[in-house]
Amino acid sequence: MKSLTRRNFNTLTAKGIGGAALLSSAPFACAMGNNQDKNKLGIALVGLGSYSTYQLAPALQDTQYCYLAGIVTGTPEKEQIWADKYEIPEKNIYNYQNFDDIANNEDIDVVYVVLPNSMHAEFSIRAAKAGKHVICEKPMGITVAECDAIINACKQAGVKLGMGYRLHSEPYTQQVKDYVKEKTFGDILFVSADAAYRSAGNPDQWRLNKKLSGGGALMNMGVYAVQSTIYGTGENPISVAAQEFSTRPEYFKDTDETITAQFEFPSGAVGNISTSHNFNANAMYASGTSGWFRLQPANNYGPLSGETSRGDIIKFPHESQQKLQMDDFARHVLFGEPNKAPGEMGKRDMIIVEAIYKSIAKGGETIALDFEPGYGFGG
Ligand code: NAD
C-alpha cells in the first residue's frame, strides 16, 4: 500500500483499527487492469516452488484485497520469469540473503512463507522483524519451540500472523463447523479422518529429508487429518495414542511412511486418523447422536464433496481456496475481521504432532494433551 507509510499502516492495522476508516476515504480500485493496485495489500511470496507457482500466484490474480507485489527466491533464473509473468518490479525481488531489506519496501505488506518446513521459522521471524505481516505455510515449524518463536516475533513486532490453512476459508469446512456448532446431527461421538497420498518420486526430495521436513506423512498430510478431527468435534483432544507402519523402508529412509492415531475429546467423543505417504486417502466422517456427515474429498484443493445421513448432498460453487484464504487474511489485517487460522492454531497442531511422535516412540502409549478449551480455534 503506497498511500500510507508502511510502518504507520502496519501499526494502525495491527491494532485492528484504521483499515476500514482509512480505506473508506480511498475506495478500492477494483477494475484496475494489472496488479499494481495500491489499495490492496502487497504480498511477497518467499519460495517459488510448486505451491507458489501453481496455486498461490494464480490465486493472487483474482484476490480482491491483496495482490502479488514481490518475490523472494534462492533461484536467480526464476527472477526474470516471474517478473515478466506477473509484472513485478525489480525493486520488489529479493533473495534469501538480502531479504531483510524488505523492511524498507512500502509495496510489501505481507510476507507469505512457502519454503520447506524447516525454513518456516527463520523466514517468518525475519519477516516479522522487517515489520511485515506473516502468512506461514503448514506445518508451522518442525518443533513447538519454533512455533512459539514465530508467535513471539510477530507479537513483538506488532504484526499479524496467519497460517496457510486454506480449508478454514472454504465453504465445505465451514459447513462442517456449522453442523457441529448447531448440533445438526446431535452430539458428535466419533470422527475419523484420512489424509494421505502415495509418494513414489525423487527419493531425495525435501519432504523425505527429516532435516528439511521435520518428519514425513504426519508433518505433511497428517496435520489435515488432525484438523478434521478438531473441527469435526469442535474440541481439542485431551489425549492421543499412535502407531507407525513401514512397508517401503528403502524409499522412506528418513521419514515416517504411515501413521495412525486415536484421540479422546473432552466430551467423550473419540477420533481416529490415518496419514501416509504410501497410499491415497482423503476423507472425513463424523457420527453424532442423531446422524452423520462426511466429506470426500475433504482436504484437497477442491471442489470438495460431501453428504449427510439426511440425504443432503453438500455442494458449493467452486472457488480457489487459496484466493479465499489470502483475502480472509487481508480482511483480518485491513478491517480487523477474525483471523480464521491464527498462529496458535499452527502451534496447537504441532503440539499434537509432537505428542503423536512421542506416543510412537513409547510403543503406542497414550499421551495426555492439555489445551485451554478452544485454544487455537480461529475466528
Ligand atoms: P516445493 O519443493 O515445490 O518448493 C520448495 C521451494 O523452496 C522451492 O522453490 C525451492 O527452491 C525452495 N527451497 C529453498 N531452500 C530449499 C532447500 N534447502 N531444499 C529444497 N527446496 C528449497 O514445495 P512446495 O510444495 O511448494 O511446498 C512449500 C511449502 O508449502 C511446504 O511447507 C508445504 O508444506 C507447503 N504447502 C502447503 C500446501 C497447502 O495446501 N497449504 C500445499 C503445498 C505445499
CSV table of C-alpha atoms and ligand atoms in Angstrom, one decimal:
chain,number,residue,atom,x,y,z
A,1,MET,CA,0.0,0.0,0.0
A,2,LYS,CA,1.7,3.2,-1.1
A,3,SER,CA,-0.7,5.9,0.0
A,4,LEU,CA,0.4,5.4,3.6
A,5,THR,CA,3.8,4.8,5.0
A,6,ARG,CA,4.0,1.1,5.6
A,7,ARG,CA,5.0,1.3,9.2
A,8,ASN,CA,2.2,3.7,10.1
A,9,PHE,CA,-0.2,1.5,8.2
A,10,ASN,CA,1.0,-1.7,9.9
A,11,THR,CA,0.8,-0.1,13.3
A,12,LEU,CA,-2.7,1.0,12.7
A,13,THR,CA,-3.9,-2.2,11.2
A,14,ALA,CA,-2.0,-4.3,13.8
A,15,LYS,CA,-4.2,-2.6,16.3
A,16,GLY,CA,-7.2,-3.7,14.3
A,17,ILE,CA,-8.2,-0.1,13.6
A,18,GLY,CA,-7.6,2.3,10.8
A,19,GLY,CA,-8.0,0.0,7.8
A,20,ALA,CA,-11.8,0.4,7.3
A,21,ALA,CA,-11.8,4.1,8.1
A,22,LEU,CA,-8.7,4.8,6.0
A,23,LEU,CA,-9.9,2.8,3.1
A,24,SER,CA,-13.4,4.2,3.2
A,25,SER,CA,-11.8,7.5,2.0
A,26,ALA,CA,-9.8,5.7,-0.6
A,27,PRO,CA,-12.2,3.3,-2.3
A,28,PHE,CA,-10.9,0.1,-3.9
A,29,ALA,CA,-9.9,0.5,-7.5
A,30,CYS,CA,-11.2,-3.0,-8.3
A,31,ALA,CA,-11.2,-2.6,-12.0
A,32,MET,CA,-7.5,-1.9,-12.4
A,33,GLY,CA,-6.1,-3.9,-15.3
A,34,ASN,CA,-2.9,-5.1,-13.6
A,35,ASN,CA,-1.9,-5.9,-10.1
A,36,GLN,CA,-0.4,-2.7,-9.1
A,37,ASP,CA,-3.5,-1.7,-7.1
A,38,LYS,CA,-2.2,0.4,-4.2
A,39,ASN,CA,-5.4,-0.1,-2.2
A,40,LYS,CA,-4.7,-3.8,-1.9
A,41,LEU,CA,-2.2,-5.3,0.4
A,42,GLY,CA,1.0,-6.3,-1.3
A,43,ILE,CA,2.1,-9.9,-0.7
A,44,ALA,CA,5.6,-11.2,-1.3
A,45,LEU,CA,5.9,-14.9,-1.8
A,46,VAL,CA,9.0,-16.5,-0.3
A,47,GLY,CA,9.9,-19.7,-2.1
A,48,LEU,CA,8.7,-20.2,-5.6
A,49,GLY,CA,8.2,-23.9,-5.7
A,50,SER,CA,5.1,-25.8,-6.9
A,51,TYR,CA,2.7,-24.4,-4.3
A,52,SER,CA,3.6,-20.8,-5.1
A,53,THR,CA,3.8,-21.4,-8.8
A,54,TYR,CA,0.6,-23.3,-9.4
A,55,GLN,CA,-1.7,-22.2,-6.6
A,56,LEU,CA,-0.7,-19.0,-4.8
A,57,ALA,CA,0.5,-16.8,-7.6
A,58,PRO,CA,-2.5,-17.7,-9.9
A,59,ALA,CA,-4.9,-17.1,-6.9
A,60,LEU,CA,-3.3,-13.7,-6.3
A,61,GLN,CA,-4.5,-12.7,-9.8
A,62,ASP,CA,-8.1,-13.0,-8.5
A,63,THR,CA,-7.9,-11.7,-4.9
A,64,GLN,CA,-9.8,-8.6,-4.0
A,65,TYR,CA,-7.9,-7.3,-1.0
A,66,CYS,CA,-4.3,-8.3,-1.8
A,67,TYR,CA,-2.0,-8.8,-4.9
A,68,LEU,CA,1.3,-10.3,-5.8
A,69,ALA,CA,3.7,-7.4,-5.1
A,70,GLY,CA,7.0,-9.2,-4.7
A,71,ILE,CA,9.0,-12.4,-4.7
A,72,VAL,CA,11.9,-13.9,-2.6
A,73,THR,CA,13.8,-16.7,-4.3
A,74,GLY,CA,17.0,-18.5,-4.0
A,75,THR,CA,17.0,-19.4,-7.7
A,76,PRO,CA,18.2,-16.4,-9.8
A,77,GLU,CA,16.7,-17.8,-13.0
A,78,LYS,CA,13.2,-17.5,-11.6
A,79,GLU,CA,13.6,-13.8,-11.1
A,80,GLN,CA,13.1,-12.7,-14.7
A,81,ILE,CA,10.5,-15.3,-15.4
A,82,TRP,CA,8.3,-14.2,-12.5
A,83,ALA,CA,9.0,-10.5,-13.1
A,84,ASP,CA,7.8,-10.8,-16.7
A,85,LYS,CA,4.8,-13.0,-16.0
A,86,TYR,CA,3.5,-11.0,-13.1
A,87,GLU,CA,4.8,-7.5,-13.8
A,88,ILE,CA,6.9,-7.5,-10.6
A,89,PRO,CA,9.3,-4.5,-10.5
A,90,GLU,CA,13.0,-5.3,-9.9
A,91,LYS,CA,12.9,-3.4,-6.6
A,92,ASN,CA,10.4,-6.0,-5.2
A,93,ILE,CA,12.6,-9.0,-6.0
A,94,TYR,CA,14.7,-10.4,-3.2
A,95,ASN,CA,16.9,-13.4,-2.5
A,96,TYR,CA,17.4,-15.2,0.8
A,97,GLN,CA,20.5,-13.0,1.6
A,98,ASN,CA,19.1,-9.5,1.0
A,99,PHE,CA,15.5,-10.5,2.2
A,100,ASP,CA,15.8,-8.3,5.3
A,101,ASP,CA,15.9,-5.2,3.1
A,102,ILE,CA,12.2,-5.8,2.5
A,103,ALA,CA,11.8,-3.7,5.7
A,104,ASN,CA,12.3,-0.6,3.6
A,105,ASN,CA,9.9,-1.6,0.8
A,106,GLU,CA,6.5,0.0,1.2
A,107,ASP,CA,5.0,-2.1,-1.6
A,108,ILE,CA,5.2,-5.2,0.6
A,109,ASP,CA,2.7,-5.5,3.5
A,110,VAL,CA,2.6,-9.3,3.9
A,111,VAL,CA,5.3,-11.9,3.6
A,112,TYR,CA,4.0,-15.4,2.7
A,113,VAL,CA,6.5,-18.2,3.7
A,114,VAL,CA,6.2,-21.1,1.3
A,115,LEU,CA,9.5,-22.8,1.9
A,116,PRO,CA,10.5,-26.3,3.1
A,117,ASN,CA,9.1,-26.8,6.7
A,118,SER,CA,12.5,-26.3,8.4
A,119,MET,CA,12.8,-22.8,6.9
A,120,HIS,CA,9.4,-21.5,8.0
A,121,ALA,CA,10.5,-20.3,11.4
A,122,GLU,CA,13.6,-18.4,10.1
A,123,PHE,CA,11.8,-16.6,7.4
A,124,SER,CA,8.6,-15.9,9.4
A,125,ILE,CA,10.7,-14.3,12.1
A,126,ARG,CA,12.8,-12.3,9.7
A,127,ALA,CA,9.6,-11.1,8.0
A,128,ALA,CA,8.2,-10.0,11.4
A,129,LYS,CA,11.4,-8.2,12.3
A,130,ALA,CA,11.1,-6.4,9.0
A,131,GLY,CA,7.7,-5.2,10.2
A,132,LYS,CA,5.7,-7.3,7.7
A,133,HIS,CA,2.5,-9.3,8.5
A,134,VAL,CA,3.2,-13.0,8.1
A,135,ILE,CA,1.4,-15.9,6.5
A,136,CYS,CA,3.2,-19.2,7.3
A,137,GLU,CA,2.6,-22.4,5.4
A,138,LYS,CA,1.8,-25.6,7.2
A,139,PRO,CA,3.2,-27.2,9.2
A,140,MET,CA,4.1,-24.0,11.1
A,141,GLY,CA,7.6,-25.2,12.0
A,142,ILE,CA,9.2,-28.5,12.8
A,143,THR,CA,9.0,-28.1,16.6
A,144,VAL,CA,6.7,-26.4,19.1
A,145,ALA,CA,9.6,-24.2,20.2
A,146,GLU,CA,9.8,-22.9,16.6
A,147,CYS,CA,6.0,-22.1,16.7
A,148,ASP,CA,6.5,-20.2,19.9
A,149,ALA,CA,9.4,-18.2,18.4
A,150,ILE,CA,7.3,-17.2,15.4
A,151,ILE,CA,4.3,-16.2,17.5
A,152,ASN,CA,6.6,-14.2,19.9
A,153,ALA,CA,8.4,-12.4,17.0
A,154,CYS,CA,5.0,-11.4,15.4
A,155,LYS,CA,3.7,-10.2,18.8
A,156,GLN,CA,6.9,-8.2,19.5
A,157,ALA,CA,6.8,-6.6,16.0
A,158,GLY,CA,3.1,-5.8,16.3
A,159,VAL,CA,2.3,-7.7,13.0
A,160,LYS,CA,-0.5,-10.1,12.2
A,161,LEU,CA,0.2,-13.9,11.8
A,162,GLY,CA,-1.9,-16.3,9.9
A,163,MET,CA,-1.4,-19.9,8.8
A,164,GLY,CA,-1.7,-21.2,5.3
A,165,TYR,CA,-4.6,-23.4,6.3
A,166,ARG,CA,-6.8,-22.8,3.3
A,167,LEU,CA,-9.6,-25.1,4.3
A,168,HIS,CA,-10.8,-22.7,7.0
A,169,SER,CA,-11.7,-20.2,4.3
A,170,GLU,CA,-13.6,-22.6,2.0
A,171,PRO,CA,-17.3,-23.4,2.4
A,172,TYR,CA,-17.3,-27.2,2.9
A,173,THR,CA,-15.2,-27.0,6.1
A,174,GLN,CA,-17.4,-24.1,7.2
A,175,GLN,CA,-20.4,-26.3,6.7
A,176,VAL,CA,-18.8,-29.0,8.9
A,177,LYS,CA,-18.1,-26.4,11.6
A,178,ASP,CA,-21.7,-25.2,11.4
A,179,TYR,CA,-23.1,-28.8,11.7
A,180,VAL,CA,-21.0,-29.3,14.8
A,181,LYS,CA,-21.9,-25.9,16.4
A,182,GLU,CA,-25.6,-26.2,15.7
A,183,LYS,CA,-25.6,-29.9,16.7
A,184,THR,CA,-27.4,-30.7,13.4
A,185,PHE,CA,-26.6,-34.4,13.9
A,186,GLY,CA,-26.6,-34.2,17.7
A,187,ASP,CA,-23.6,-34.6,19.8
A,188,ILE,CA,-20.6,-35.9,17.9
A,189,LEU,CA,-19.5,-39.2,19.2
A,190,PHE,CA,-16.9,-40.3,16.7
A,191,VAL,CA,-14.8,-38.7,14.0
A,192,SER,CA,-12.4,-40.3,11.5
A,193,ALA,CA,-10.1,-38.5,9.1
A,194,ASP,CA,-7.6,-39.7,6.4
A,195,ALA,CA,-5.1,-37.5,4.6
A,196,ALA,CA,-2.6,-39.3,2.5
A,197,TYR,CA,-1.0,-39.7,-0.9
A,198,ARG,CA,1.3,-42.2,-2.5
A,199,SER,CA,4.8,-40.8,-2.9
A,200,ALA,CA,7.0,-42.5,-5.4
A,201,GLY,CA,9.0,-39.7,-7.0
A,202,ASN,CA,12.5,-38.5,-6.3
A,203,PRO,CA,13.7,-40.2,-3.1
A,204,ASP,CA,15.9,-37.2,-2.4
A,205,GLN,CA,13.1,-34.6,-2.3
A,206,TRP,CA,13.0,-32.4,0.8
A,207,ARG,CA,9.7,-33.9,2.1
A,208,LEU,CA,11.6,-37.2,2.6
A,209,ASN,CA,14.5,-35.5,4.3
A,210,LYS,CA,13.9,-35.1,8.0
A,211,LYS,CA,16.3,-32.2,8.4
A,212,LEU,CA,14.2,-30.2,5.9
A,213,SER,CA,10.7,-31.6,6.6
A,214,GLY,CA,10.8,-32.3,10.3
A,215,GLY,CA,9.0,-35.6,9.6
A,216,GLY,CA,7.2,-37.5,6.9
A,217,ALA,CA,3.5,-38.1,6.2
A,218,LEU,CA,2.4,-36.7,9.6
A,219,MET,CA,4.1,-33.3,9.1
A,220,ASN,CA,2.9,-33.0,5.5
A,221,MET,CA,-0.6,-34.5,5.4
A,222,GLY,CA,-1.3,-35.6,9.0
A,223,VAL,CA,-2.0,-32.0,10.0
A,224,TYR,CA,-5.1,-32.1,7.8
A,225,ALA,CA,-6.4,-35.2,9.4
A,226,VAL,CA,-5.7,-33.8,12.9
A,227,GLN,CA,-7.5,-30.7,11.9
A,228,SER,CA,-10.5,-32.6,10.6
A,229,THR,CA,-11.0,-34.4,13.9
A,230,ILE,CA,-10.9,-31.0,15.7
A,231,TYR,CA,-13.4,-29.2,13.6
A,232,GLY,CA,-15.4,-32.4,13.2
A,233,THR,CA,-15.9,-32.4,17.0
A,234,GLY,CA,-15.5,-28.7,17.8
A,235,GLU,CA,-13.0,-29.7,20.5
A,236,ASN,CA,-9.3,-30.0,21.1
A,237,PRO,CA,-8.2,-33.5,22.1
A,238,ILE,CA,-7.3,-34.5,25.6
A,239,SER,CA,-5.1,-37.5,24.7
A,240,VAL,CA,-3.6,-39.3,21.7
A,241,ALA,CA,-2.1,-42.8,21.1
A,242,ALA,CA,-0.4,-43.5,17.8
A,243,GLN,CA,1.2,-46.2,15.7
A,244,GLU,CA,3.7,-46.2,12.8
A,245,PHE,CA,3.8,-48.6,9.9
A,246,SER,CA,6.6,-49.1,7.4
A,247,THR,CA,6.5,-51.2,4.3
A,248,ARG,CA,9.0,-49.4,2.0
A,249,PRO,CA,12.0,-48.5,4.2
A,250,GLU,CA,14.3,-48.4,1.2
A,251,TYR,CA,12.3,-45.4,-0.1
A,252,PHE,CA,11.3,-43.8,3.3
A,253,LYS,CA,14.8,-43.9,4.7
A,254,ASP,CA,14.5,-40.9,6.9
A,255,THR,CA,10.8,-40.1,7.5
A,256,ASP,CA,7.5,-41.7,8.6
A,257,GLU,CA,5.6,-43.6,5.9
A,258,THR,CA,2.2,-44.3,7.6
A,259,ILE,CA,0.8,-43.3,10.9
A,260,THR,CA,-2.5,-43.9,12.6
A,261,ALA,CA,-3.6,-42.2,15.8
A,262,GLN,CA,-6.6,-42.3,18.2
A,263,PHE,CA,-7.8,-39.2,20.1
A,264,GLU,CA,-10.1,-38.7,23.0
A,265,PHE,CA,-12.0,-35.4,23.3
A,266,PRO,CA,-13.4,-33.7,26.5
A,267,SER,CA,-17.0,-34.6,25.6
A,268,GLY,CA,-16.1,-38.3,25.4
A,269,ALA,CA,-16.0,-38.3,21.6
A,270,VAL,CA,-13.3,-40.4,20.1
A,271,GLY,CA,-11.4,-39.9,16.9
A,272,ASN,CA,-9.2,-41.9,14.5
A,273,ILE,CA,-6.8,-40.7,11.9
A,274,SER,CA,-4.6,-42.2,9.2
A,275,THR,CA,-1.9,-40.3,7.3
A,276,SER,CA,0.5,-41.8,4.8
A,277,HIS,CA,3.0,-41.2,2.0
A,278,ASN,CA,2.3,-44.7,0.9
A,279,PHE,CA,-1.4,-44.7,-0.1
A,280,ASN,CA,-4.1,-42.3,-1.2
A,281,ALA,CA,-6.8,-41.2,1.2
A,282,ASN,CA,-8.8,-38.0,1.5
A,283,ALA,CA,-11.9,-38.1,3.7
A,284,MET,CA,-13.5,-37.2,7.0
A,285,TYR,CA,-16.6,-38.7,8.6
A,286,ALA,CA,-18.4,-37.7,11.8
A,287,SER,CA,-21.1,-39.6,13.6
A,288,GLY,CA,-23.4,-38.0,16.1
A,289,THR,CA,-26.3,-39.0,18.3
A,290,SER,CA,-28.8,-38.2,15.5
A,291,GLY,CA,-26.9,-38.8,12.3
A,292,TRP,CA,-23.7,-38.4,10.4
A,293,PHE,CA,-21.9,-36.3,7.8
A,294,ARG,CA,-18.9,-36.9,5.6
A,295,LEU,CA,-16.6,-35.1,3.2
A,296,GLN,CA,-14.8,-37.0,0.5
A,297,PRO,CA,-12.6,-35.4,-0.7
A,298,ALA,CA,-12.1,-33.4,2.4
A,299,ASN,CA,-8.8,-31.7,2.1
A,300,ASN,CA,-7.5,-31.2,-1.4
A,301,TYR,CA,-7.8,-28.0,-3.5
A,302,GLY,CA,-11.4,-28.8,-4.4
A,303,PRO,CA,-14.0,-29.0,-5.4
A,304,LEU,CA,-14.7,-31.0,-2.2
A,305,SER,CA,-17.8,-33.1,-1.9
A,306,GLY,CA,-20.0,-34.3,0.9
A,307,GLU,CA,-23.2,-35.9,2.1
A,308,THR,CA,-25.2,-36.5,5.3
A,309,SER,CA,-27.5,-39.1,6.8
A,310,ARG,CA,-30.4,-36.8,6.0
A,311,GLY,CA,-29.7,-37.4,2.3
A,312,ASP,CA,-28.2,-33.9,1.7
A,313,ILE,CA,-25.5,-33.6,-0.9
A,314,ILE,CA,-23.1,-30.9,0.3
A,315,LYS,CA,-22.3,-28.8,-2.7
A,316,PHE,CA,-21.0,-25.3,-3.2
A,317,PRO,CA,-19.8,-23.4,-6.2
A,318,HIS,CA,-16.0,-23.9,-6.6
A,319,GLU,CA,-13.7,-21.0,-5.9
A,320,SER,CA,-9.9,-21.1,-5.4
A,321,GLN,CA,-9.4,-22.0,-1.7
A,322,GLN,CA,-6.1,-20.0,-1.8
A,323,LYS,CA,-7.9,-16.9,-3.1
A,324,LEU,CA,-10.4,-17.2,-0.3
A,325,GLN,CA,-7.7,-17.8,2.3
A,326,MET,CA,-5.5,-14.8,1.3
A,327,ASP,CA,-8.5,-12.5,1.1
A,328,ASP,CA,-9.6,-13.6,4.5
A,329,PHE,CA,-6.2,-12.8,5.9
A,330,ALA,CA,-6.1,-9.4,4.1
A,331,ARG,CA,-9.5,-8.6,5.6
A,332,HIS,CA,-8.2,-9.5,9.0
A,333,VAL,CA,-5.3,-7.1,8.5
A,334,LEU,CA,-7.2,-4.3,6.9
A,335,PHE,CA,-10.5,-4.4,8.8
A,336,GLY,CA,-9.8,-6.4,11.9
A,337,GLU,CA,-12.0,-9.2,10.8
A,338,PRO,CA,-11.4,-12.5,12.6
A,339,ASN,CA,-8.2,-14.4,11.9
A,340,LYS,CA,-9.5,-17.8,10.6
A,341,ALA,CA,-6.2,-19.6,11.1
A,342,PRO,CA,-4.1,-17.8,13.7
A,343,GLY,CA,-0.6,-18.8,14.7
A,344,GLU,CA,-1.9,-20.5,17.8
A,345,MET,CA,-3.7,-23.0,15.6
A,346,GLY,CA,-0.4,-23.9,13.9
A,347,LYS,CA,1.2,-24.3,17.3
A,348,ARG,CA,-1.7,-26.4,18.7
A,349,ASP,CA,-1.3,-28.8,15.7
A,350,MET,CA,2.5,-29.0,16.3
A,351,ILE,CA,1.9,-29.9,20.0
A,352,ILE,CA,-0.4,-32.7,18.7
A,353,VAL,CA,2.2,-33.8,16.1
A,354,GLU,CA,4.9,-33.9,18.8
A,355,ALA,CA,2.6,-35.9,21.1
A,356,ILE,CA,2.0,-38.4,18.2
A,357,TYR,CA,5.7,-38.9,17.6
A,358,LYS,CA,6.2,-39.3,21.4
A,359,SER,CA,3.5,-41.9,21.6
A,360,ILE,CA,5.1,-43.9,18.8
A,361,ALA,CA,8.5,-43.6,20.4
A,362,LYS,CA,6.9,-45.0,23.6
A,363,GLY,CA,5.3,-48.0,21.8
A,364,GLY,CA,1.9,-46.5,21.5
A,365,GLU,CA,1.5,-45.1,25.0
A,366,THR,CA,-1.4,-42.7,25.5
A,367,ILE,CA,-0.1,-39.2,25.8
A,368,ALA,CA,-2.2,-36.6,27.6
A,369,LEU,CA,-2.8,-33.2,26.0
A,370,ASP,CA,-3.8,-30.2,27.9
A,371,PHE,CA,-5.3,-27.3,25.9
A,372,GLU,CA,-7.4,-24.5,27.1
A,373,PRO,CA,-10.9,-25.0,25.7
A,374,GLY,CA,-10.9,-23.6,22.1
A,375,TYR,CA,-7.2,-22.9,22.1
A,376,GLY,CA,-6.0,-22.3,18.6
A,377,PHE,CA,-9.5,-22.1,17.1
A,378,GLY,CA,-9.8,-19.4,14.5
A,379,GLY,CA,-12.5,-16.8,14.3
B,1,NAD,P1,8.5,-27.3,-3.5
B,1,NAD,O1,9.5,-28.4,-3.3
B,1,NAD,O2,7.7,-27.3,-4.7
B,1,NAD,O3,9.1,-25.9,-3.3
B,1,NAD,C1,10.0,-25.6,-2.3
B,1,NAD,C2,10.7,-24.2,-2.7
B,1,NAD,O4,11.7,-24.0,-1.6
B,1,NAD,C3,11.5,-24.3,-4.0
B,1,NAD,O5,11.3,-23.1,-4.7
B,1,NAD,C4,12.9,-24.4,-3.6
B,1,NAD,O6,13.8,-23.8,-4.5
B,1,NAD,C5,12.9,-23.7,-2.2
B,1,NAD,N1,14.0,-24.1,-1.4
B,1,NAD,C6,14.8,-23.3,-0.7
B,1,NAD,N2,15.7,-24.0,0.0
B,1,NAD,C7,15.5,-25.3,-0.2
B,1,NAD,C8,16.1,-26.5,0.2
B,1,NAD,N3,17.1,-26.5,1.1
B,1,NAD,N4,15.6,-27.6,-0.3
B,1,NAD,C9,14.6,-27.7,-1.1
B,1,NAD,N5,13.9,-26.6,-1.5
B,1,NAD,C10,14.4,-25.4,-1.1
B,1,NAD,O7,7.5,-27.4,-2.2
B,1,NAD,P2,6.0,-26.8,-2.1
B,1,NAD,O8,5.1,-27.9,-2.5
B,1,NAD,O9,5.9,-25.6,-2.8
B,1,NAD,O10,5.9,-26.6,-0.5
B,1,NAD,C11,6.4,-25.5,0.1
B,1,NAD,C12,5.7,-25.3,1.5
B,1,NAD,O11,4.3,-25.1,1.2
B,1,NAD,C13,5.8,-26.5,2.4
B,1,NAD,O12,5.9,-26.1,3.7
B,1,NAD,C14,4.4,-27.3,2.2
B,1,NAD,O13,4.0,-28.0,3.4
B,1,NAD,C15,3.5,-26.1,1.9
B,1,NAD,N6,2.4,-26.5,1.1
B,1,NAD,C16,1.2,-26.2,1.5
B,1,NAD,C17,0.1,-26.6,0.8
B,1,NAD,C18,-1.3,-26.2,1.2
B,1,NAD,O14,-2.3,-26.7,0.7
B,1,NAD,N7,-1.5,-25.4,2.2
B,1,NAD,C19,0.2,-27.2,-0.4
B,1,NAD,C20,1.5,-27.5,-0.9
B,1,NAD,C21,2.6,-27.1,-0.1
